[in-house]
Short mmCIF file of C-alpha atoms in Angstrom, two decimals:
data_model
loop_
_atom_site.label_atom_id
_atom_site.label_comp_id
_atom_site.label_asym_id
_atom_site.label_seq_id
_atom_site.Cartn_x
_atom_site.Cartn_y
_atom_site.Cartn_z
CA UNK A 1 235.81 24.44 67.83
CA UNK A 2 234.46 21.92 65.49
CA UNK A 3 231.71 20.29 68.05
CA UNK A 4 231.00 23.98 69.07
CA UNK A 5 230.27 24.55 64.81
CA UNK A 6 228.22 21.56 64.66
CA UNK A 7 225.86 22.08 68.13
CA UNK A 8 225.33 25.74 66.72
CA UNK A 9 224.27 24.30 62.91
CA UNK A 10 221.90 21.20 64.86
CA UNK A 11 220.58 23.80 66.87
CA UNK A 12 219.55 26.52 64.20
CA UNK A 13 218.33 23.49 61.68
CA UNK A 14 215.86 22.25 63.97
CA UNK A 15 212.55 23.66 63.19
CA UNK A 16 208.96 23.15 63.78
CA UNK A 17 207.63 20.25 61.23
CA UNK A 18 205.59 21.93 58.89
CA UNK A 19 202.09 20.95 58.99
CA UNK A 20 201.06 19.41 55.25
CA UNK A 21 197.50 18.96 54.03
CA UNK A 22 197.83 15.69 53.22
CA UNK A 23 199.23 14.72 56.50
CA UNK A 24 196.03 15.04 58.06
CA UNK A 25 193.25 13.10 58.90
CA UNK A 26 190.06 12.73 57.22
CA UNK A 27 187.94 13.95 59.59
CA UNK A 28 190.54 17.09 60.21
CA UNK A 29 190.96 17.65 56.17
CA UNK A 30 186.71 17.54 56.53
CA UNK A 31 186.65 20.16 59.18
CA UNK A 32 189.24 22.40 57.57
CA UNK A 33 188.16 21.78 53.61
CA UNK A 34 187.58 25.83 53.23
CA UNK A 35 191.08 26.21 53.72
CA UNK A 36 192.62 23.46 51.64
CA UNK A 37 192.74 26.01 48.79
CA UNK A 38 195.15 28.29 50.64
CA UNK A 39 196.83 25.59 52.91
CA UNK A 40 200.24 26.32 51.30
CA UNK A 41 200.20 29.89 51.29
CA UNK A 42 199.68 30.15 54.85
CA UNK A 43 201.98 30.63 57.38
CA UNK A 44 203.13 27.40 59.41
CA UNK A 45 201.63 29.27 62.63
CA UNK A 46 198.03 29.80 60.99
CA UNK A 47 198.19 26.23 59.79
CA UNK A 48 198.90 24.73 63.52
CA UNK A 49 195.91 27.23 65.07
CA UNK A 50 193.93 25.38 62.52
CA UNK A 51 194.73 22.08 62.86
CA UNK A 52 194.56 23.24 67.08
CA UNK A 53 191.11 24.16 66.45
CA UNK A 54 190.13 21.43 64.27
CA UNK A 55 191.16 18.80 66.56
CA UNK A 56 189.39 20.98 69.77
CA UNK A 57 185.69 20.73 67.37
CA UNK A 58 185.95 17.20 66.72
CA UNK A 59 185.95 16.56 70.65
CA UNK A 60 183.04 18.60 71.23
CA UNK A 61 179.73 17.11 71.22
CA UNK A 62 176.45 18.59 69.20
CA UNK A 63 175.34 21.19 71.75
CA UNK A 64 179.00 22.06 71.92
CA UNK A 65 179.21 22.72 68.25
CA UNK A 66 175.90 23.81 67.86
CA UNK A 67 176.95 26.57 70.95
CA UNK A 68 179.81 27.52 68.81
CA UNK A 69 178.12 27.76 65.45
CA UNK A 70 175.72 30.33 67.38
CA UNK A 71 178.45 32.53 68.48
CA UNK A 72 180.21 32.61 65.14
CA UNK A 73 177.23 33.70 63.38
CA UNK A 74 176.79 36.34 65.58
CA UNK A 75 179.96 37.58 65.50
CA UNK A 76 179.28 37.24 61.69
CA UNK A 77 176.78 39.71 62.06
CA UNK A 78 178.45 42.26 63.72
CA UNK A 79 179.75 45.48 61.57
CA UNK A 80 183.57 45.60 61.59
CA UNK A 81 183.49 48.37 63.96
CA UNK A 82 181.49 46.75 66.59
CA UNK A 83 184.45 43.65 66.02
CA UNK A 84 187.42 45.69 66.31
CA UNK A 85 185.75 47.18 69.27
CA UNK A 86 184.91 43.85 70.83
CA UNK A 87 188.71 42.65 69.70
CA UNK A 88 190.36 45.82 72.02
CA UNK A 89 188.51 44.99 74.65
CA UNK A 90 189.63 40.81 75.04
CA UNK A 91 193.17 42.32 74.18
CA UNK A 92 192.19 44.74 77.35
CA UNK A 93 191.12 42.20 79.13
CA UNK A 94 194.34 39.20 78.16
CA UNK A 95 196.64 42.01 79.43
CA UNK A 96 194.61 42.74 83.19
CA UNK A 97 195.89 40.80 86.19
CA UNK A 98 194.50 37.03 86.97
CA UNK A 99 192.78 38.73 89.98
CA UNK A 100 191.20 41.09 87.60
CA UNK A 101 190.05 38.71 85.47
CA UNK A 102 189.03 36.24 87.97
CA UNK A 103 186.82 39.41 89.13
CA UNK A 104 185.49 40.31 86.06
CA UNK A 105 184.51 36.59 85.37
CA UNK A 106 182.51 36.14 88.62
CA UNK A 107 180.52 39.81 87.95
CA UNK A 108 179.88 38.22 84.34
CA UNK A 109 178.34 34.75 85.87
CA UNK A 110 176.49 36.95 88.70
CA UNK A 111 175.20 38.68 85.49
CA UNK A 112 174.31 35.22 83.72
CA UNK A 113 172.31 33.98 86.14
CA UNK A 114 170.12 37.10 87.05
CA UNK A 115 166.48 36.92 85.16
CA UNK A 116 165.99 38.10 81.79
CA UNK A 117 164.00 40.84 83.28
CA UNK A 118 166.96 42.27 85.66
CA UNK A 119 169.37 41.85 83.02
CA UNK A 120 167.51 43.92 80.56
CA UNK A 121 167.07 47.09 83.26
CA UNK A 122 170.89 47.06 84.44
CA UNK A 123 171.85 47.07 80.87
CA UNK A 124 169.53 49.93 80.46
CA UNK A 125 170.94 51.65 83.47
CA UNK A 126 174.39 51.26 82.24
CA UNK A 127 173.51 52.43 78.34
CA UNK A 128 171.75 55.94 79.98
CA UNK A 129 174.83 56.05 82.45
CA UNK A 130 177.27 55.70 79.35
CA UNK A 131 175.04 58.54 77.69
CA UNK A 132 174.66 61.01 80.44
CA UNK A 133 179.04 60.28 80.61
CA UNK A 134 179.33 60.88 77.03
CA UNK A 135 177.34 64.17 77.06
CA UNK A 136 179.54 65.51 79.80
CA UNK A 137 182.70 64.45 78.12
CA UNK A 138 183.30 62.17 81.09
CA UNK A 139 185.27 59.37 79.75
CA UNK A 140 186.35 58.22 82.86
CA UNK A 141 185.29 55.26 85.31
CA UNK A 142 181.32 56.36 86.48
CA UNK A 143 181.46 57.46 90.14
CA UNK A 144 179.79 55.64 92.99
CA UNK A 145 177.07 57.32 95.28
CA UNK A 146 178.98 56.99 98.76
#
């Protein structure tokens, strides 16, 4: 009974190593200095995400970061409706099938590398489609011409 005790009290003791400011680097506490002021209020999981993406930005190179500093200012910009909406839909998206997604991805590249010029008219096209839905209370999937 004894060794049964103890493996139950070694098992339930080990946790995850908390991750302490001053057990990072420099160049990590340089990257994360916004957040030293509420390093030890946060929870151990927020602290690792950090530290996750801290470590993934010092790999990248300057048109990497640059890239990255772009879409964060964007998203910046964005009312918090237009984020919450944009939040649903990648939680729609994480919860879809990898075939789904692998479909999705390769309509979203086909999309990429059409010219400015196309891109603008389909999204066009698909903002009148969405209105002519919207004023027939369609909320559905738009139909196909056979």
């Amino acid at each position: 009974m004894s060794k049964f005790l103890m493996l139950t009290l070694l098992l339930f003791s080990v946790s995850v190593t908390a991750v302490e400011w001053q057990d990072l680097n420099k160049q990590q506490q340089q990257v994360l200095k916004n957040a030293e002021q509420r390093w030890d209020s946060m929870p151990q999981e927020q602290r690792q995400k950090l530290v996750t993406g801290a470590d993934r930005w010092l790999k990248m190179n300057d048109g990497q970061r640059q890239q990255i500093k772009s879409k964060f200012e964007r998203w910046q910009s964005l009312k918090p409706e237009q984020q919450q909406h944009l939040r649903e839909q990648f939680k729609k998206f994480r919860q879809m099938s990898p075939e789904q997604r692998k479909q999705i991805r390769g309509a979203f590249n086909k999309f990429q590398k059409m010219p400015k010029e196309q891109r603008a008219k389909l999204r066009e096209k698909f903002q009148q489609a969405k209105k002519n839905r919207s004023r027939q209370g369609h909320k559905g999937k738009p139909r196909r011409k056979p």
